[in-house]
Coordinates of C-alpha atoms in Angstrom, one line a residue:
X1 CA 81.5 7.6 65.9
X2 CA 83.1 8.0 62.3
X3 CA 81.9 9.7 59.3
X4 CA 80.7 6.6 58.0
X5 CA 78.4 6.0 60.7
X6 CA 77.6 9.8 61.1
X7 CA 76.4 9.6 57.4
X8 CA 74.6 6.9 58.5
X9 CA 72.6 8.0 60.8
X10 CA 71.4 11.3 58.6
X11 CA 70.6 9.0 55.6
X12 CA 68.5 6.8 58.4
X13 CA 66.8 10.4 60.0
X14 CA 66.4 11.9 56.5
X15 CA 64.9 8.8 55.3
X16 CA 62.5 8.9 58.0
X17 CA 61.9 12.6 57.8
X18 CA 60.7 12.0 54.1
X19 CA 58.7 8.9 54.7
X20 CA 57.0 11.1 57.1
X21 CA 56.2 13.5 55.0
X22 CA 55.0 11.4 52.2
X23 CA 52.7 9.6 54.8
X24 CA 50.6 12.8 55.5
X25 CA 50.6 13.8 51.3
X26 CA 51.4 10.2 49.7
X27 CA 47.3 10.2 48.2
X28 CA 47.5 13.9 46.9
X29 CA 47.4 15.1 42.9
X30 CA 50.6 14.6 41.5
X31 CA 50.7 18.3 41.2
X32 CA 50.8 18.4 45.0
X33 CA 53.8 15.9 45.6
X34 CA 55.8 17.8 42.9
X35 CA 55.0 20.6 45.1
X36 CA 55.6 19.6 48.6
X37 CA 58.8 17.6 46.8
X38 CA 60.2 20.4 45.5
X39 CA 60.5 22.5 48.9
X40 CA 61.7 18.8 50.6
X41 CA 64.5 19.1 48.2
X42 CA 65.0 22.9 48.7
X43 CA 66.7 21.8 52.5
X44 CA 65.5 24.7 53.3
X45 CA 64.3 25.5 57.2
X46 CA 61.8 27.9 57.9
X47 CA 64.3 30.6 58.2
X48 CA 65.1 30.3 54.9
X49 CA 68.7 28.8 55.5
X50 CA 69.8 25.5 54.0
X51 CA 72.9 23.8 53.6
X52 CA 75.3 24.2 49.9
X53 CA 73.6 22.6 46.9
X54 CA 76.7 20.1 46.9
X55 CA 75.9 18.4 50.7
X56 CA 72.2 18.9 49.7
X57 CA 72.5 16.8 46.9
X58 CA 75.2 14.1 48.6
X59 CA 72.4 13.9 51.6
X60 CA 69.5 12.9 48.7
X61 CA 72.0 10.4 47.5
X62 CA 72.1 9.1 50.9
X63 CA 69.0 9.3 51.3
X64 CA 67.5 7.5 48.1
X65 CA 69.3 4.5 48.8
X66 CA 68.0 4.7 52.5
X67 CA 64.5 4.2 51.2
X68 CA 65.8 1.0 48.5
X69 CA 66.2 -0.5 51.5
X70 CA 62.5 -0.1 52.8
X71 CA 59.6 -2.2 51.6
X72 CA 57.1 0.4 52.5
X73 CA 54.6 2.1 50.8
X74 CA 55.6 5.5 51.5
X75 CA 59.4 4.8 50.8
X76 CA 58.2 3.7 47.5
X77 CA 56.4 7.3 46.8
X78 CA 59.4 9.2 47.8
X79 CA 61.3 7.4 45.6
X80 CA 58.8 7.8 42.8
X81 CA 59.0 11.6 43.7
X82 CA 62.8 11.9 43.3
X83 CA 62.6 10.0 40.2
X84 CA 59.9 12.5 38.9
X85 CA 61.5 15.6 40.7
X86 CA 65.5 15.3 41.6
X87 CA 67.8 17.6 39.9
X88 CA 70.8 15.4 39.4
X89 CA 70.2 13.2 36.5
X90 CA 71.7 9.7 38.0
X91 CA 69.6 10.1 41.3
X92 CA 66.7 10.3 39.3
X93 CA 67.5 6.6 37.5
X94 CA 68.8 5.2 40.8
X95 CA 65.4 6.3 42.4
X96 CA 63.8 4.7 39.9
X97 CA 65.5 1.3 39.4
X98 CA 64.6 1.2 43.7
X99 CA 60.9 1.8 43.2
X100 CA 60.3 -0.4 40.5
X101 CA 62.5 -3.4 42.6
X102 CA 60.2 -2.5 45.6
X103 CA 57.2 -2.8 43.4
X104 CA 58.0 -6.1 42.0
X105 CA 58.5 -7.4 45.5
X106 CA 55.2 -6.8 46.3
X107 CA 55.0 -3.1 47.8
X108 CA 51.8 -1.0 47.2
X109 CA 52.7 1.9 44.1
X110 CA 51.5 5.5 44.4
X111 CA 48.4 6.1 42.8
X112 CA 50.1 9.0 41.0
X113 CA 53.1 7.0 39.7
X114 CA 52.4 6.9 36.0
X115 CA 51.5 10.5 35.9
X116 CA 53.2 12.5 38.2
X117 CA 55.8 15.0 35.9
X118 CA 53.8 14.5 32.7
X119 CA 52.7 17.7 32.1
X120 CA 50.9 19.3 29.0
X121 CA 53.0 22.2 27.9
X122 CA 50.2 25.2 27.5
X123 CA 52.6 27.8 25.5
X124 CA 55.7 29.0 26.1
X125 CA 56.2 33.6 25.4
X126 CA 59.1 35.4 26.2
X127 CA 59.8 38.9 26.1
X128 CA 63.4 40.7 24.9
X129 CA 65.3 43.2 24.4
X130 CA 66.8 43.9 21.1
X131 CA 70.4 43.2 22.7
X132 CA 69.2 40.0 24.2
X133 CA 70.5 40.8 27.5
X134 CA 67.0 41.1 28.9
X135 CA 64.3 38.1 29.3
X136 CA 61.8 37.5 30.7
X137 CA 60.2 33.7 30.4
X138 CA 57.3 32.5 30.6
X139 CA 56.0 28.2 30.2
X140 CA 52.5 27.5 31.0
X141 CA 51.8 23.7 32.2
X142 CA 48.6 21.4 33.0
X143 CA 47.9 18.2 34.1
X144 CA 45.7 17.8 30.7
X145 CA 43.9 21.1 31.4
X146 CA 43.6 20.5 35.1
X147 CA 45.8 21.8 38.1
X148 CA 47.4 24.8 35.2
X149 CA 50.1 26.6 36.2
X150 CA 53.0 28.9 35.1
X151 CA 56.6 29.6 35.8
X152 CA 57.7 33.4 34.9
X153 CA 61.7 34.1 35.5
X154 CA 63.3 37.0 34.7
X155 CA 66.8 36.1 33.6
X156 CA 69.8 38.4 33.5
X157 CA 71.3 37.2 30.2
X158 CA 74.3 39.6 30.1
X159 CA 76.0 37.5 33.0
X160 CA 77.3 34.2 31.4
X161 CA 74.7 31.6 30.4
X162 CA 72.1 33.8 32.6
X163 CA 71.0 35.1 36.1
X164 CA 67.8 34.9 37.3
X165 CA 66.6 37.9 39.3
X166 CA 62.6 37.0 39.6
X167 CA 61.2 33.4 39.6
X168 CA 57.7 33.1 40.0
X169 CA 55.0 30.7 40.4
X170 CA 51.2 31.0 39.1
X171 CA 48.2 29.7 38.9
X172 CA 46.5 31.9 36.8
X173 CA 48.5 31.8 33.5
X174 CA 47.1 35.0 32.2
X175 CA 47.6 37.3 35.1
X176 CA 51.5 35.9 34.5
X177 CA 50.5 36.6 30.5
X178 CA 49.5 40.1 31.3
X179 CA 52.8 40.9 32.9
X180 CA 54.4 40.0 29.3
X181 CA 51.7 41.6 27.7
X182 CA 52.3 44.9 29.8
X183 CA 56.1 44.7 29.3
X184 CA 55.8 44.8 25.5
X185 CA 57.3 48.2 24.2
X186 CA 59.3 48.7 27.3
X187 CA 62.7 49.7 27.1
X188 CA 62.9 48.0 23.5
X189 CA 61.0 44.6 24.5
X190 CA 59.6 42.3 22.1
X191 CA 56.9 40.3 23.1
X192 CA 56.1 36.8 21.4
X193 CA 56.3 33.4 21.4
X194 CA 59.5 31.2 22.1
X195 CA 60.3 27.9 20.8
X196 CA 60.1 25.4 24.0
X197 CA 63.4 24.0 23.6
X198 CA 64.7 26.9 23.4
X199 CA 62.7 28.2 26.2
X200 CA 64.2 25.0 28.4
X201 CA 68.0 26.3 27.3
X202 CA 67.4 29.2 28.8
X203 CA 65.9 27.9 32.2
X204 CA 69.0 25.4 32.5
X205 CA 71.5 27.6 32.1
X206 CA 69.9 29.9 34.2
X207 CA 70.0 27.3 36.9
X208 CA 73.3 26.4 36.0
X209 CA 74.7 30.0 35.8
X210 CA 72.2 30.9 38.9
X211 CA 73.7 28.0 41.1
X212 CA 77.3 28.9 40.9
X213 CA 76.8 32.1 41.8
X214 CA 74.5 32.0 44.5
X215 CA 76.7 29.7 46.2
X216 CA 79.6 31.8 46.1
X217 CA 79.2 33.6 49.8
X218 CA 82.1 36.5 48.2
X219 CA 79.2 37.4 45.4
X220 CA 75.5 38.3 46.4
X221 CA 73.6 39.6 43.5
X222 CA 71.2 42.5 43.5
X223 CA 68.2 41.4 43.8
X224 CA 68.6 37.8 44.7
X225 CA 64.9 35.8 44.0
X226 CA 64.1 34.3 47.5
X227 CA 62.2 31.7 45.7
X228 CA 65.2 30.5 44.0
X229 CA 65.5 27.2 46.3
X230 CA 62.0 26.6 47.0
X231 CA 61.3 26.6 43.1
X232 CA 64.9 25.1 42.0
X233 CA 63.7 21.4 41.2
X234 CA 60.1 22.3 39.7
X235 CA 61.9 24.6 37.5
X236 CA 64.2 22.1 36.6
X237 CA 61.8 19.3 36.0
X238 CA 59.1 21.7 34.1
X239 CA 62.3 22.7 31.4
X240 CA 62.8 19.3 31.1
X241 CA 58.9 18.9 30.4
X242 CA 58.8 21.5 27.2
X243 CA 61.0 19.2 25.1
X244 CA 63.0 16.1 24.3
X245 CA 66.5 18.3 24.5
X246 CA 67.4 21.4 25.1
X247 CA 68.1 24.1 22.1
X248 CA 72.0 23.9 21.5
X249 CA 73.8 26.9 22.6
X250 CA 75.1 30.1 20.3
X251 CA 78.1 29.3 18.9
X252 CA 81.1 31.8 19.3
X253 CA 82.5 32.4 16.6
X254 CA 86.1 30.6 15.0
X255 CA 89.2 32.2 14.8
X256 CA 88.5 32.7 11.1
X257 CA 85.3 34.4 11.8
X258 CA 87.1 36.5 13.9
X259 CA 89.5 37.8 11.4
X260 CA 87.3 38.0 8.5
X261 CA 84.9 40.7 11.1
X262 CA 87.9 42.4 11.8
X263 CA 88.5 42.9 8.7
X264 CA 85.2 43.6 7.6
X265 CA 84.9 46.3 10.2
X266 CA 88.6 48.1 9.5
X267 CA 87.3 48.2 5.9
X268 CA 84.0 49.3 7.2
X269 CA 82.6 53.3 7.4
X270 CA 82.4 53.2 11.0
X271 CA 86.2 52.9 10.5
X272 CA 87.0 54.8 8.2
X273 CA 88.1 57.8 10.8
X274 CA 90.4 55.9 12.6
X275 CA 94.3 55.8 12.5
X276 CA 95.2 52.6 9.2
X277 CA 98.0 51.6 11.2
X278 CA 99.4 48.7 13.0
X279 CA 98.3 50.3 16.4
X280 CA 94.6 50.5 15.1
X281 CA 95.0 46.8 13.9
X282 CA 96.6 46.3 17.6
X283 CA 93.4 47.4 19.4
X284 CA 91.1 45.9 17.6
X285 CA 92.8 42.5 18.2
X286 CA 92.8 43.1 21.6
X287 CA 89.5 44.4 22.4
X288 CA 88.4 41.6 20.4
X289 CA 89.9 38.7 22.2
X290 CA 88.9 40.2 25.3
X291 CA 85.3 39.9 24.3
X292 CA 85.8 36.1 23.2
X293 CA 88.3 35.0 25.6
X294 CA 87.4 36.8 29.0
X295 CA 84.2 38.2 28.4
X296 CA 82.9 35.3 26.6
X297 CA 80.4 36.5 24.1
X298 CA 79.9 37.2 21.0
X299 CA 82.0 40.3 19.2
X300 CA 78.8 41.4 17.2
X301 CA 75.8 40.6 19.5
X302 CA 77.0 43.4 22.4
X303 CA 74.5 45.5 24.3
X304 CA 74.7 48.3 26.9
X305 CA 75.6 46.2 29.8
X306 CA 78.1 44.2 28.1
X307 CA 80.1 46.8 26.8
X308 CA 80.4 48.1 30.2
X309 CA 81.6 44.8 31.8
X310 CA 83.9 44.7 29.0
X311 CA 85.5 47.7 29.1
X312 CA 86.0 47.3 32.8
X313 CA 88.1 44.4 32.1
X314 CA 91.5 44.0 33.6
X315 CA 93.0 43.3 30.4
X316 CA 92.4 46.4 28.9
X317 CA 93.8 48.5 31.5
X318 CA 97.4 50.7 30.3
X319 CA 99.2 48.7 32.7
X320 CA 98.0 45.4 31.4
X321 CA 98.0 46.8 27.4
X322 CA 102.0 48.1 28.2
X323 CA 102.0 50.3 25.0
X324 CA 100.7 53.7 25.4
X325 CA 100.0 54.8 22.0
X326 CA 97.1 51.0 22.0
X327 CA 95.8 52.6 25.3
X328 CA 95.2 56.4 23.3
X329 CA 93.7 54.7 20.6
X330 CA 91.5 51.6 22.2
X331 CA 88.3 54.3 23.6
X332 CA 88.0 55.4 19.4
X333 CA 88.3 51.7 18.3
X334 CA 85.8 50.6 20.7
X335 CA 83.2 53.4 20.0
X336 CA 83.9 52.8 16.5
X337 CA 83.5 48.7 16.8
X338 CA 79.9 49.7 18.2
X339 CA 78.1 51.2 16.1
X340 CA 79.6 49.1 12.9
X341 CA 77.8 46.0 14.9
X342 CA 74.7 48.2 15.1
X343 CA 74.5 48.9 11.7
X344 CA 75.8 45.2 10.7
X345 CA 72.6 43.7 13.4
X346 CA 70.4 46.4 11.5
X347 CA 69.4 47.7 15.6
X348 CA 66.4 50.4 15.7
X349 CA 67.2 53.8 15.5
X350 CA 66.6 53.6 19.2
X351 CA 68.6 50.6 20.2
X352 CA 71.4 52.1 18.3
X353 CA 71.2 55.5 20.4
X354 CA 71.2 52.9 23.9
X355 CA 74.4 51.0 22.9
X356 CA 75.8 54.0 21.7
X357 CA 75.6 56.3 24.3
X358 CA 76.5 53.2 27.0
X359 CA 79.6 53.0 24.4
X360 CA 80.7 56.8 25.0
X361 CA 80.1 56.4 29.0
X362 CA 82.3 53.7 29.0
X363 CA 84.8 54.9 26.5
X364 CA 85.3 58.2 28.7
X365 CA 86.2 56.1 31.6
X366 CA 88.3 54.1 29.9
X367 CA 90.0 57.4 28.7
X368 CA 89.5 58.6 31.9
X369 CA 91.8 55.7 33.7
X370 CA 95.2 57.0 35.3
X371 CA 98.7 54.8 34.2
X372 CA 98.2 52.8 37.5
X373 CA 94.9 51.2 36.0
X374 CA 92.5 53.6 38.6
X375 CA 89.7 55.6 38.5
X376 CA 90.6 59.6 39.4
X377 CA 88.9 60.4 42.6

């Protein structure tokens, strides 16, 4: 037997897997198929294991056009549920364009097909740290005040576009609320509202950002949510609820922005201690870059966290700088470039003590670091 054939045979068995599956929930709320949909397209046993996100969507693509080829009732829910619930944007459309062909030739709809995925967004909070490496999200939902429910994800926001580390489901909205409410104060975090498109920016690239790295068998965060799967799609489809688009992303800044802050800051107080010399000028081009170019953010909006990872970047190491008297200077430009973007993001007295003292940690290893690029044992 082929591939072909094999590939087959699992669209036919998955097909039929789902068709069962719709038969025993087909006349539920539409809350309840996006429910039971969304753990169907976790692929997900009862161990917890599933296979890659890649052959778990190619096996829904198989398996969508499996059920175009059925005129039965139940094929024609499923498909209605992918369309409402898939994560990949064409399946959705193609799982469409087959229910509505079925329907026209004469197959029984869902009961829930007009409704299903529209949602009444309830309020959207969030609650930050003044470094905005820190949030946590919450979007309250209702099928027009029935069936309400909320999604609350903490998301790591100092690794690329965002991590989650807690997902979580409710139906109580304020026992979810209280957990924002309780969190206010906290370490610096500000609780309020949050615009929902920008909300759905950071849910997507949380997924995004989430997916990647999950996946990757050589990385395994700390902690991991277990509900990641099981709540991938509803996640997915809820951000796409709170608004037409998502909030475009924070721009980094030009190359001329870049030199006009470095310049502002080398003319700046914070400054005003270190060496005016080409090697000072030499740091700071190089510490900068490494923020834009490896670390990917932005030069002013740095907290504790991300001076860390930044510092422990491979390009700043001796070896990699080559020039000893960069290396002696770089811990003083560093500390220095710190607390001139607290004072120019006007931080709290106490935010400013955080970044700076996470500044000094990492400046002393950095000082610390041996001419083969190693921490002394």
């Amino acid at each position: 037997m082929d591939d072909s054939e094999q590939g087959a045979d699992r669209a036919v068995a998955g097909a039929d897997f789902v068709e069962w599956n719709f038969s025993i929930m087909a006349n539920g709320s539409s809350w309840d198929i996006e429910q039971g949909m969304t753990q169907l397209l976790a692929h997900q046993g009862a161990e917890g294991i599933g296979p890659s996100l890649e052959v778990a969507a190619r096996e829904d693509a198989l398996v969508i056009q499996e059920l175009g080829r059925r005129e039965t009732a139940t094929a024609v829910a499923a498909l209605r549920a992918f369309h409402a619930m898939s994560p990949v944007d064409t399946q959705r459309e193609l799982a469409g364009l087959h229910a509505e062909r079925l329907v026209r030739q004469g197959v029984p709809d869902t009961s829930w097909a007009s409704s299903i995925g529209r949602v009444r967004v309830e309020g959207c909070w969030w609650a930050h740290d003044p470094f905005d490496e820190t949030a946590f999200v919450l979007c309250a939902f209702s099928y027009d005040g029935d069936d309400e429910h909320g999604i609350l994800a903490m998301i790591d926001l100092a690794v690329d576009g965002g991590l989650f580390r807690e997902l979580t489901l409710g139906m109580d909205v304020e026992v979810l609320r209280d957990v924002l409410r309780r969190a206010d104060g906290v370490d610096g975090l500000v609780t309020e509202s949050v615009d929902p498109a920008y909300a759905r920016r950071l849910l997507e690239d949380a997924v995004a950002t989430s997916d990647e790295v999950l996946e990757d068998r050589e990385y395994q965060p700390n902690p991991a949510p277990t509900a990641y799967r099981t709540m991938r799609a509803l996640t997915l489809a809820r951000a796409r609820a709170l608004s037409a688009a998502a909030a475009p992303p924070d721009p980094i800044p030009d190359s001329v922005d870049v030199e006009l802050m470095k310049r502002a800051f080398l003319t700046s107080d914070a400054a005003a201690k270190l060496p005016a010399d080409d090697v000072t000028s030499q740091a700071v081009d190089l510490f900068v870059e490494q923020l834009t170019d490896r670390a990917v953010c932005h030069p002013l909006r740095l907290g504790p966290r991300r001076v860390v990872a930044a510092l422990g970047l491979p390009g700043l190491t001796p070896d990699a700088i080559g020039d000893p008297d960069v290396s002696d200077v770089l811990p003083d430009v560093v500390h220095a470039w710190i607390s001139w973007t607290a004072a120019e993001r006007a931080l709290s007295r106490d935010a400013t003590e955080r970044l700076q003292r996470a500044s000094e940690q990492a400046c002393a290893r950095l000082r610390s670091t041996d001419s083969g690029g190693h921490q002394p044992s």
